[in-house]
Amino acid sequence: MRNYQVPIALLCVASAFQSPPLRKRCTHRSTGHAPFYSSAPTHLRDASAGNNNDSKSALPLPLKPKGIVFDMDGTLIQPSIDFAGMRRRIYEVADSDPIGKDLERTCVLALANRLSIEGRRKAEEIFADIEQRALMEMKLMPGGIELIQFLRENGLKRAVLTRNLEKNVHFMQRLYLDQMEGDEESLFHPIVARDTVAGDQSEELLKAKPAPDGILHICSVWDCNPSEVIMVGDSINDDIAAANRAGCGGAVLLTQPDGSTLDTDSGYAVGISEEEILERTPSLRVESLSELKMCLKVLLNEQNIQAQSVQSDEIESEGGRFDYSSMQGYAIDIRSIGVKRV
C-alpha cells in the first residue's frame, strides 16, 4: 500500500492551520474500504448499513464526524504494557495446563478463556499483575488534554474502546479530570472494555477488538452511522482492523514520533490476503495527538468553508433581501450584483 501526503491545497484553506509537520507526517492511503462486519450480531450489523455522510473531504476522514472512538493503552495514555512478556507468561501457563497444552498459541485473552479452571485462574492473575503495574506507571499521552478539550469545544462525541478493563478506564479518566473540568461521562461515553456487556438485558460480553462489535455498539448509543465516526488507535491488528470491519469513516493510526509502531500483538494470527491486509490499513497516520488535533482543525475549517459556500449560493442576486448575518467571509461584487468569497 502506498501512502500519499495530504494535498497541500487543502492545507492552504486557512493560513492559521498551515504547518510543515502536518504536510510531512499526516499521510493517508487513497484506497477506499468496504465494511467487514459479517461476524457482528444482527442488531449491530444493521446499524452499519448505508452511508449518511454525503459530504466529502480532501482528508481521508468524514467531513462531518459525529465523534471519535479512542483506544486507551498507547493512545490516550503512554504505552506501558509489555505485550511480549504477557504472551510469554500466558503461553507458559498454557504449556502446563491439561487443556491448554493442546491448544493453538493464539490471542492470549481467547486462549486464557479456554484453559482449565486452574489455568484460567493463573491467567487472570497474570493479567491483573500486568495491568496493576500499568496503572502504577500510567501517564497521559502528550497532547491528550488539548485534543479532548478541542473535541469538547467543537461538540464532537468521544468514546473509549479498549481490551483493558472498565475499572482501569475510570482510573485513566480521573487522571484527565485532574487537569480538566467536568465529570467522567463528559469526557468519554460510552466506555467499551473487555468486560462490557452487550446491553442492559444481556449478560453476554461484547466481542473485543478486532471484532467490530464495540464500535457498532458505540454507534448505536450515539445514534449515528459508523461512516460518521473516526477510530483512533496504535494497533493495526486491533484498532484499524476493527474500524475497517465496522465501516468507520476514518481509521487513524497513532505511531511513534519516528513513524514506527510498538509491539501491541496479543498473539492471534493475522491473514495475508489482499482483503485482510486492506482491513489493517489505516486511512490516516499521525505521530502525535497534537498532529491529530491539527488534522481535525483542518477538517472542521474545510467544513465551515463549504457551509459558507452553500450559504452564498442561497443568497438571491436580484430582487431579494440579503441576510447580512450570513455574509461573514464574503464581499459584495457590485458589478455583478453577486457574491464572491474573499
mmCIF file of C-alpha atoms in Angstrom:
data_model
loop_
_atom_site.group_PDB
_atom_site.id
_atom_site.type_symbol
_atom_site.label_atom_id
_atom_site.label_comp_id
_atom_site.label_asym_id
_atom_site.label_seq_id
_atom_site.Cartn_x
_atom_site.Cartn_y
_atom_site.Cartn_z
ATOM 1 C CA MET A 1 0.000 0.000 0.000
ATOM 2 C CA ARG A 2 1.328 3.398 -0.925
ATOM 3 C CA ASN A 3 0.773 6.405 1.354
ATOM 4 C CA TYR A 4 0.150 9.854 -0.070
ATOM 5 C CA GLN A 5 0.657 13.232 1.509
ATOM 6 C CA VAL A 6 -2.360 15.319 2.379
ATOM 7 C CA PRO A 7 -2.871 17.687 -0.591
ATOM 8 C CA ILE A 8 -1.111 20.981 0.046
ATOM 9 C CA ALA A 9 -4.089 22.796 -1.476
ATOM 10 C CA LEU A 10 -6.161 21.606 1.463
ATOM 11 C CA LEU A 11 -3.589 22.892 3.902
ATOM 12 C CA CYS A 12 -3.841 26.323 2.330
ATOM 13 C CA VAL A 13 -7.554 26.535 3.128
ATOM 14 C CA ALA A 14 -6.716 28.766 6.072
ATOM 15 C CA SER A 15 -3.257 30.109 6.791
ATOM 16 C CA ALA A 16 -3.834 29.658 10.502
ATOM 17 C CA PHE A 17 -3.828 25.914 10.040
ATOM 18 C CA GLN A 18 -0.795 25.564 7.775
ATOM 19 C CA SER A 19 2.011 23.557 9.356
ATOM 20 C CA PRO A 20 5.109 21.876 7.892
ATOM 21 C CA PRO A 21 4.824 18.936 10.342
ATOM 22 C CA LEU A 22 1.262 18.309 9.122
ATOM 23 C CA ARG A 23 2.324 18.283 5.492
ATOM 24 C CA LYS A 24 5.181 15.979 6.297
ATOM 25 C CA ARG A 25 3.583 13.497 8.653
ATOM 26 C CA CYS A 26 -0.175 13.250 8.119
ATOM 27 C CA THR A 27 -0.198 10.686 5.350
ATOM 28 C CA HIS A 28 -3.100 8.648 4.073
ATOM 29 C CA ARG A 29 -3.924 5.894 1.662
ATOM 30 C CA SER A 30 -6.023 6.587 -1.401
ATOM 31 C CA THR A 31 -7.754 3.211 -1.488
ATOM 32 C CA GLY A 32 -11.294 3.060 -0.138
ATOM 33 C CA HIS A 33 -12.525 0.229 2.003
ATOM 34 C CA ALA A 34 -15.750 -1.689 2.420
ATOM 35 C CA PRO A 35 -17.148 -2.590 5.843
ATOM 36 C CA PHE A 36 -16.317 -6.071 7.148
ATOM 37 C CA TYR A 37 -18.967 -6.712 9.788
ATOM 38 C CA SER A 38 -20.449 -10.087 8.937
ATOM 39 C CA SER A 39 -19.483 -11.510 12.342
ATOM 40 C CA ALA A 40 -21.383 -8.835 14.281
ATOM 41 C CA PRO A 41 -24.802 -9.519 15.846
ATOM 42 C CA THR A 42 -27.708 -8.613 13.569
ATOM 43 C CA HIS A 43 -28.881 -5.645 15.655
ATOM 44 C CA LEU A 44 -25.379 -4.167 15.487
ATOM 45 C CA ARG A 45 -24.767 -5.114 11.868
ATOM 46 C CA ASP A 46 -27.881 -3.244 10.745
ATOM 47 C CA ALA A 47 -26.555 -0.054 12.358
ATOM 48 C CA SER A 48 -23.600 -0.030 9.988
ATOM 49 C CA ALA A 49 -25.575 -0.311 6.769
ATOM 50 C CA GLY A 50 -25.710 2.688 4.465
ATOM 51 C CA ASN A 51 -23.740 5.915 4.478
ATOM 52 C CA ASN A 52 -25.426 9.117 5.563
ATOM 53 C CA ASN A 53 -22.292 11.215 5.283
ATOM 54 C CA ASP A 54 -22.696 12.677 1.807
ATOM 55 C CA SER A 55 -20.125 15.469 2.179
ATOM 56 C CA LYS A 56 -16.600 14.716 1.016
ATOM 57 C CA SER A 57 -13.312 15.912 2.466
ATOM 58 C CA ALA A 58 -9.841 16.062 0.957
ATOM 59 C CA LEU A 59 -8.665 14.409 4.160
ATOM 60 C CA PRO A 60 -9.449 10.674 4.399
ATOM 61 C CA LEU A 61 -11.927 11.417 7.197
ATOM 62 C CA PRO A 62 -15.670 12.140 7.279
ATOM 63 C CA LEU A 63 -16.242 15.848 6.707
ATOM 64 C CA LYS A 64 -18.933 15.984 9.381
ATOM 65 C CA PRO A 65 -17.847 13.482 12.037
ATOM 66 C CA LYS A 66 -20.193 12.805 14.930
ATOM 67 C CA GLY A 67 -17.477 11.528 17.234
ATOM 68 C CA ILE A 68 -14.099 9.942 17.868
ATOM 69 C CA VAL A 69 -13.578 6.454 19.319
ATOM 70 C CA PHE A 70 -10.262 6.145 21.154
ATOM 71 C CA ASP A 71 -8.178 3.150 22.089
ATOM 72 C CA MET A 72 -6.728 3.624 25.587
ATOM 73 C CA ASP A 73 -3.305 1.984 26.082
ATOM 74 C CA GLY A 74 -0.766 3.601 23.777
ATOM 75 C CA THR A 75 -3.292 6.192 22.571
ATOM 76 C CA LEU A 76 -4.887 8.174 25.406
ATOM 77 C CA ILE A 77 -2.141 7.057 27.791
ATOM 78 C CA GLN A 78 1.503 6.334 27.168
ATOM 79 C CA PRO A 79 2.303 2.680 26.395
ATOM 80 C CA SER A 80 3.300 0.722 29.495
ATOM 81 C CA ILE A 81 2.163 -2.870 28.868
ATOM 82 C CA ASP A 82 4.831 -5.424 27.977
ATOM 83 C CA PHE A 83 2.962 -7.428 25.335
ATOM 84 C CA ALA A 84 5.882 -9.751 24.628
ATOM 85 C CA GLY A 85 6.138 -10.571 28.342
ATOM 86 C CA MET A 86 2.386 -11.087 28.563
ATOM 87 C CA ARG A 87 2.397 -13.549 25.662
ATOM 88 C CA ARG A 88 5.306 -15.462 27.164
ATOM 89 C CA ARG A 89 3.692 -15.754 30.612
ATOM 90 C CA ILE A 90 0.273 -16.830 29.305
ATOM 91 C CA TYR A 91 1.802 -19.348 26.909
ATOM 92 C CA GLU A 92 3.818 -20.837 29.806
ATOM 93 C CA VAL A 93 0.580 -21.344 31.739
ATOM 94 C CA ALA A 94 -0.977 -22.979 28.679
ATOM 95 C CA ASP A 95 2.055 -25.262 28.262
ATOM 96 C CA SER A 96 1.494 -26.732 31.736
ATOM 97 C CA ASP A 97 -2.300 -26.825 31.511
ATOM 98 C CA PRO A 98 -4.001 -30.177 30.735
ATOM 99 C CA ILE A 99 -6.266 -28.472 28.209
ATOM 100 C CA GLY A 100 -4.043 -25.634 27.096
ATOM 101 C CA LYS A 101 -1.097 -27.804 26.078
ATOM 102 C CA ASP A 102 -3.051 -28.966 23.037
ATOM 103 C CA LEU A 103 -4.433 -25.552 22.060
ATOM 104 C CA GLU A 104 -3.092 -23.245 19.390
ATOM 105 C CA ARG A 105 -0.974 -20.356 20.706
ATOM 106 C CA THR A 106 -3.222 -17.515 19.635
ATOM 107 C CA CYS A 107 -4.750 -14.395 21.259
ATOM 108 C CA VAL A 108 -3.896 -14.502 24.965
ATOM 109 C CA LEU A 109 -7.420 -13.451 26.009
ATOM 110 C CA ALA A 110 -9.087 -16.118 23.874
ATOM 111 C CA LEU A 111 -6.539 -18.743 24.926
ATOM 112 C CA ALA A 112 -6.981 -17.981 28.636
ATOM 113 C CA ASN A 113 -10.745 -18.440 28.362
ATOM 114 C CA ARG A 114 -10.273 -21.971 27.009
ATOM 115 C CA LEU A 115 -7.949 -23.219 29.749
ATOM 116 C CA SER A 116 -8.911 -25.389 32.710
ATOM 117 C CA ILE A 117 -10.379 -23.696 35.794
ATOM 118 C CA GLU A 118 -6.947 -23.595 37.391
ATOM 119 C CA GLY A 119 -5.364 -22.383 34.164
ATOM 120 C CA ARG A 120 -7.896 -19.555 33.871
ATOM 121 C CA ARG A 121 -7.204 -18.548 37.465
ATOM 122 C CA LYS A 122 -3.460 -18.348 36.796
ATOM 123 C CA ALA A 123 -4.014 -16.395 33.586
ATOM 124 C CA GLU A 124 -6.280 -13.887 35.357
ATOM 125 C CA GLU A 125 -3.582 -13.393 37.996
ATOM 126 C CA ILE A 126 -1.088 -12.600 35.236
ATOM 127 C CA PHE A 127 -3.432 -10.122 33.555
ATOM 128 C CA ALA A 128 -4.162 -8.477 36.918
ATOM 129 C CA ASP A 129 -0.457 -8.190 37.703
ATOM 130 C CA ILE A 130 0.398 -6.673 34.324
ATOM 131 C CA GLU A 131 -2.490 -4.226 34.428
ATOM 132 C CA GLN A 132 -1.814 -3.214 38.044
ATOM 133 C CA ARG A 133 1.777 -2.367 37.113
ATOM 134 C CA ALA A 134 0.475 -0.387 34.149
ATOM 135 C CA LEU A 135 -1.844 1.560 36.479
ATOM 136 C CA MET A 136 1.048 2.464 38.759
ATOM 137 C CA GLU A 137 3.031 3.725 35.759
ATOM 138 C CA MET A 138 0.092 5.327 33.916
ATOM 139 C CA LYS A 139 0.842 8.671 32.293
ATOM 140 C CA LEU A 140 -1.337 10.680 29.944
ATOM 141 C CA MET A 141 -0.290 10.822 26.312
ATOM 142 C CA PRO A 142 1.216 14.225 25.401
ATOM 143 C CA GLY A 143 -1.362 16.351 23.623
ATOM 144 C CA GLY A 144 -4.277 14.367 25.051
ATOM 145 C CA ILE A 145 -5.642 17.125 27.286
ATOM 146 C CA GLU A 146 -5.597 19.673 24.465
ATOM 147 C CA LEU A 147 -7.178 17.254 21.972
ATOM 148 C CA ILE A 148 -10.040 16.251 24.264
ATOM 149 C CA GLN A 149 -10.704 19.882 25.136
ATOM 150 C CA PHE A 150 -10.751 20.758 21.427
ATOM 151 C CA LEU A 151 -13.249 17.985 20.715
ATOM 152 C CA ARG A 152 -15.471 19.127 23.581
ATOM 153 C CA GLU A 153 -15.421 22.723 22.384
ATOM 154 C CA ASN A 154 -16.436 21.622 18.886
ATOM 155 C CA GLY A 155 -19.224 19.310 20.012
ATOM 156 C CA LEU A 156 -17.634 16.025 18.886
ATOM 157 C CA LYS A 157 -18.565 12.958 20.920
ATOM 158 C CA ARG A 158 -15.837 10.816 22.483
ATOM 159 C CA ALA A 159 -15.776 7.148 23.496
ATOM 160 C CA VAL A 160 -13.193 4.604 24.642
ATOM 161 C CA LEU A 161 -12.817 1.129 23.124
ATOM 162 C CA THR A 162 -10.187 -0.997 24.847
ATOM 163 C CA ARG A 163 -9.179 -4.589 25.540
ATOM 164 C CA ASN A 164 -8.424 -3.428 29.100
ATOM 165 C CA LEU A 165 -10.926 -3.444 31.996
ATOM 166 C CA GLU A 166 -13.590 -0.813 32.670
ATOM 167 C CA LYS A 167 -12.183 -0.015 36.129
ATOM 168 C CA ASN A 168 -8.835 0.854 34.572
ATOM 169 C CA VAL A 169 -10.536 3.193 32.092
ATOM 170 C CA HIS A 170 -12.136 5.018 35.030
ATOM 171 C CA PHE A 171 -8.677 5.356 36.588
ATOM 172 C CA MET A 172 -7.432 6.909 33.339
ATOM 173 C CA GLN A 173 -10.376 9.303 33.234
ATOM 174 C CA ARG A 174 -9.575 10.547 36.731
ATOM 175 C CA LEU A 175 -6.076 11.456 35.549
ATOM 176 C CA TYR A 176 -7.634 13.554 32.781
ATOM 177 C CA LEU A 177 -10.098 15.150 35.200
ATOM 178 C CA ASP A 178 -7.218 16.206 37.434
ATOM 179 C CA GLN A 179 -6.386 18.685 34.668
ATOM 180 C CA MET A 180 -9.828 19.280 33.121
ATOM 181 C CA GLU A 181 -13.288 20.330 34.257
ATOM 182 C CA GLY A 182 -16.315 18.056 34.141
ATOM 183 C CA ASP A 183 -17.192 14.510 35.145
ATOM 184 C CA GLU A 184 -16.229 11.138 33.678
ATOM 185 C CA GLU A 185 -19.246 10.909 31.391
ATOM 186 C CA SER A 186 -18.493 14.356 29.975
ATOM 187 C CA LEU A 187 -15.072 13.097 28.862
ATOM 188 C CA PHE A 188 -15.874 9.725 27.301
ATOM 189 C CA HIS A 189 -19.206 7.985 26.787
ATOM 190 C CA PRO A 190 -19.707 5.169 26.341
ATOM 191 C CA ILE A 191 -16.795 3.071 27.576
ATOM 192 C CA VAL A 192 -16.416 -0.349 25.981
ATOM 193 C CA ALA A 193 -13.874 -2.675 27.590
ATOM 194 C CA ARG A 194 -13.293 -6.413 27.553
ATOM 195 C CA ASP A 195 -15.718 -6.789 30.487
ATOM 196 C CA THR A 196 -18.523 -4.650 28.979
ATOM 197 C CA VAL A 197 -21.840 -6.423 28.423
ATOM 198 C CA ALA A 198 -23.739 -6.091 25.169
ATOM 199 C CA GLY A 199 -26.804 -4.425 26.758
ATOM 200 C CA ASP A 200 -28.843 -3.858 29.905
ATOM 201 C CA GLN A 201 -30.802 -7.060 29.356
ATOM 202 C CA SER A 202 -27.790 -9.147 28.363
ATOM 203 C CA GLU A 203 -25.053 -10.942 30.268
ATOM 204 C CA GLU A 204 -23.068 -11.596 27.099
ATOM 205 C CA LEU A 205 -19.845 -9.618 26.778
ATOM 206 C CA LEU A 206 -19.200 -7.572 23.668
ATOM 207 C CA LYS A 207 -16.534 -9.147 21.482
ATOM 208 C CA ALA A 208 -13.158 -7.466 21.870
ATOM 209 C CA LYS A 209 -11.236 -5.800 19.037
ATOM 210 C CA PRO A 210 -10.573 -6.558 16.217
ATOM 211 C CA ALA A 211 -14.246 -7.563 16.111
ATOM 212 C CA PRO A 212 -16.353 -4.543 15.081
ATOM 213 C CA ASP A 213 -18.973 -5.126 17.800
ATOM 214 C CA GLY A 214 -17.637 -2.486 20.194
ATOM 215 C CA ILE A 215 -17.657 0.264 17.554
ATOM 216 C CA LEU A 216 -21.139 -0.686 16.370
ATOM 217 C CA HIS A 217 -22.359 -0.629 19.976
ATOM 218 C CA ILE A 218 -20.947 2.891 20.393
ATOM 219 C CA CYS A 219 -22.652 3.993 17.168
ATOM 220 C CA SER A 220 -25.910 2.596 18.498
ATOM 221 C CA VAL A 221 -25.527 4.630 21.708
ATOM 222 C CA TRP A 222 -24.647 7.749 19.701
ATOM 223 C CA ASP A 223 -27.468 7.064 17.200
ATOM 224 C CA CYS A 224 -25.190 7.532 14.226
ATOM 225 C CA ASN A 225 -23.721 5.616 11.311
ATOM 226 C CA PRO A 226 -20.163 4.171 11.519
ATOM 227 C CA SER A 227 -19.299 6.252 8.444
ATOM 228 C CA GLU A 228 -19.672 9.324 10.677
ATOM 229 C CA VAL A 229 -17.154 8.012 13.230
ATOM 230 C CA ILE A 230 -13.352 8.140 13.419
ATOM 231 C CA MET A 231 -11.419 5.405 15.226
ATOM 232 C CA VAL A 232 -8.003 6.291 16.682
ATOM 233 C CA GLY A 233 -5.527 3.717 17.986
ATOM 234 C CA ASP A 234 -1.956 2.464 17.913
ATOM 235 C CA SER A 235 -2.561 -1.093 16.665
ATOM 236 C CA ILE A 236 -3.251 -2.033 13.060
ATOM 237 C CA ASN A 237 -4.288 -5.545 14.126
ATOM 238 C CA ASP A 238 -6.797 -4.382 16.758
ATOM 239 C CA ASP A 239 -7.848 -0.757 16.249
ATOM 240 C CA ILE A 240 -7.534 -0.299 12.498
ATOM 241 C CA ALA A 241 -8.966 -3.723 11.667
ATOM 242 C CA ALA A 242 -11.948 -3.100 13.971
ATOM 243 C CA ALA A 243 -12.547 0.312 12.387
ATOM 244 C CA ASN A 244 -12.470 -1.011 8.832
ATOM 245 C CA ARG A 245 -14.615 -4.034 9.660
ATOM 246 C CA ALA A 246 -17.216 -1.708 11.181
ATOM 247 C CA GLY A 247 -17.100 0.640 8.179
ATOM 248 C CA CYS A 248 -15.793 3.679 10.062
ATOM 249 C CA GLY A 249 -15.380 6.911 8.124
ATOM 250 C CA GLY A 250 -11.789 7.172 9.325
ATOM 251 C CA ALA A 251 -9.206 4.770 10.789
ATOM 252 C CA VAL A 252 -6.320 6.765 12.295
ATOM 253 C CA LEU A 253 -3.099 5.035 13.336
ATOM 254 C CA LEU A 254 -1.083 6.766 16.066
ATOM 255 C CA THR A 255 2.590 5.921 15.568
ATOM 256 C CA GLN A 256 5.780 6.789 17.402
ATOM 257 C CA PRO A 257 7.449 10.153 16.594
ATOM 258 C CA ASP A 258 9.680 8.419 14.058
ATOM 259 C CA GLY A 259 6.711 6.770 12.354
ATOM 260 C CA SER A 260 7.368 3.321 13.821
ATOM 261 C CA THR A 261 4.904 1.218 15.836
ATOM 262 C CA LEU A 262 5.409 -0.681 19.092
ATOM 263 C CA ASP A 263 4.695 -4.349 19.810
ATOM 264 C CA THR A 264 0.973 -4.428 20.627
ATOM 265 C CA ASP A 265 0.444 -8.010 19.472
ATOM 266 C CA SER A 266 -1.926 -10.073 21.635
ATOM 267 C CA GLY A 267 -0.830 -13.238 19.869
ATOM 268 C CA TYR A 268 -3.525 -14.012 17.313
ATOM 269 C CA ALA A 269 -2.695 -14.848 13.718
ATOM 270 C CA VAL A 270 -3.371 -12.273 11.011
ATOM 271 C CA GLY A 271 -4.266 -13.057 7.411
ATOM 272 C CA ILE A 272 -2.225 -12.122 4.379
ATOM 273 C CA SER A 273 -4.915 -11.973 1.710
ATOM 274 C CA GLU A 274 -5.458 -8.652 -0.067
ATOM 275 C CA GLU A 275 -8.725 -8.101 1.789
ATOM 276 C CA GLU A 276 -7.156 -8.880 5.173
ATOM 277 C CA ILE A 277 -4.231 -6.551 4.514
ATOM 278 C CA LEU A 278 -6.623 -3.832 3.413
ATOM 279 C CA GLU A 279 -8.654 -4.037 6.610
ATOM 280 C CA ARG A 280 -5.437 -3.467 8.595
ATOM 281 C CA THR A 281 -4.532 -0.415 6.507
ATOM 282 C CA PRO A 282 -5.162 2.956 8.189
ATOM 283 C CA SER A 283 -6.752 5.815 6.287
ATOM 284 C CA LEU A 284 -4.503 8.290 8.118
ATOM 285 C CA ARG A 285 -1.264 8.121 10.115
ATOM 286 C CA VAL A 286 -0.242 10.688 12.721
ATOM 287 C CA GLU A 287 2.780 10.755 15.019
ATOM 288 C CA SER A 288 1.141 12.501 17.981
ATOM 289 C CA LEU A 289 -2.229 13.541 19.354
ATOM 290 C CA SER A 290 -1.196 17.129 18.673
ATOM 291 C CA GLU A 291 -0.908 16.312 14.966
ATOM 292 C CA LEU A 292 -4.300 14.643 15.058
ATOM 293 C CA LYS A 293 -5.725 17.833 16.543
ATOM 294 C CA MET A 294 -4.168 19.813 13.669
ATOM 295 C CA CYS A 295 -5.733 17.460 11.119
ATOM 296 C CA LEU A 296 -9.139 17.842 12.755
ATOM 297 C CA LYS A 297 -8.751 21.621 12.750
ATOM 298 C CA VAL A 298 -8.169 21.497 9.002
ATOM 299 C CA LEU A 299 -11.177 19.187 8.623
ATOM 300 C CA LEU A 300 -13.531 21.438 10.594
ATOM 301 C CA ASN A 301 -12.245 24.532 8.820
ATOM 302 C CA GLU A 302 -12.940 22.884 5.455
ATOM 303 C CA GLN A 303 -16.428 22.052 6.740
ATOM 304 C CA ASN A 304 -17.021 25.704 7.667
ATOM 305 C CA ILE A 305 -15.854 26.932 4.269
ATOM 306 C CA GLN A 306 -18.171 24.503 2.473
ATOM 307 C CA ALA A 307 -21.039 25.648 4.688
ATOM 308 C CA GLN A 308 -20.294 29.291 3.846
ATOM 309 C CA SER A 309 -20.192 28.407 0.145
ATOM 310 C CA VAL A 310 -23.640 26.853 0.390
ATOM 311 C CA GLN A 311 -24.917 29.975 2.157
ATOM 312 C CA SER A 312 -23.589 32.176 -0.654
ATOM 313 C CA ASP A 313 -25.375 30.069 -3.273
ATOM 314 C CA GLU A 314 -28.651 30.615 -1.463
ATOM 315 C CA ILE A 315 -28.417 34.426 -1.474
ATOM 316 C CA GLU A 316 -30.692 35.939 -4.087
ATOM 317 C CA SER A 317 -28.862 38.148 -6.559
ATOM 318 C CA GLU A 318 -31.892 40.047 -7.805
ATOM 319 C CA GLY A 319 -34.987 41.387 -6.136
ATOM 320 C CA GLY A 320 -34.437 39.558 -2.850
ATOM 321 C CA ARG A 321 -33.495 40.576 0.652
ATOM 322 C CA PHE A 322 -29.965 39.873 1.879
ATOM 323 C CA ASP A 323 -29.394 38.298 5.258
ATOM 324 C CA TYR A 324 -26.226 40.162 6.246
ATOM 325 C CA SER A 325 -25.661 37.940 9.268
ATOM 326 C CA SER A 326 -24.614 35.188 6.838
ATOM 327 C CA MET A 327 -22.183 37.378 4.908
ATOM 328 C CA GLN A 328 -19.123 36.905 7.116
ATOM 329 C CA GLY A 329 -16.192 35.927 4.908
ATOM 330 C CA TYR A 330 -17.794 37.311 1.732
ATOM 331 C CA ALA A 331 -17.839 40.615 -0.146
ATOM 332 C CA ILE A 332 -20.410 42.153 -2.469
ATOM 333 C CA ASP A 333 -19.279 42.393 -6.068
ATOM 334 C CA ILE A 334 -21.190 45.465 -7.233
ATOM 335 C CA ARG A 335 -20.543 44.862 -10.947
ATOM 336 C CA SER A 336 -22.333 41.521 -10.998
ATOM 337 C CA ILE A 337 -24.702 42.107 -8.101
ATOM 338 C CA GLY A 338 -23.404 38.793 -6.845
ATOM 339 C CA VAL A 339 -21.370 37.341 -4.064
ATOM 340 C CA LYS A 340 -17.785 36.232 -4.075
ATOM 341 C CA ARG A 341 -15.599 34.703 -1.413
ATOM 342 C CA VAL A 342 -12.755 36.856 -0.037
#
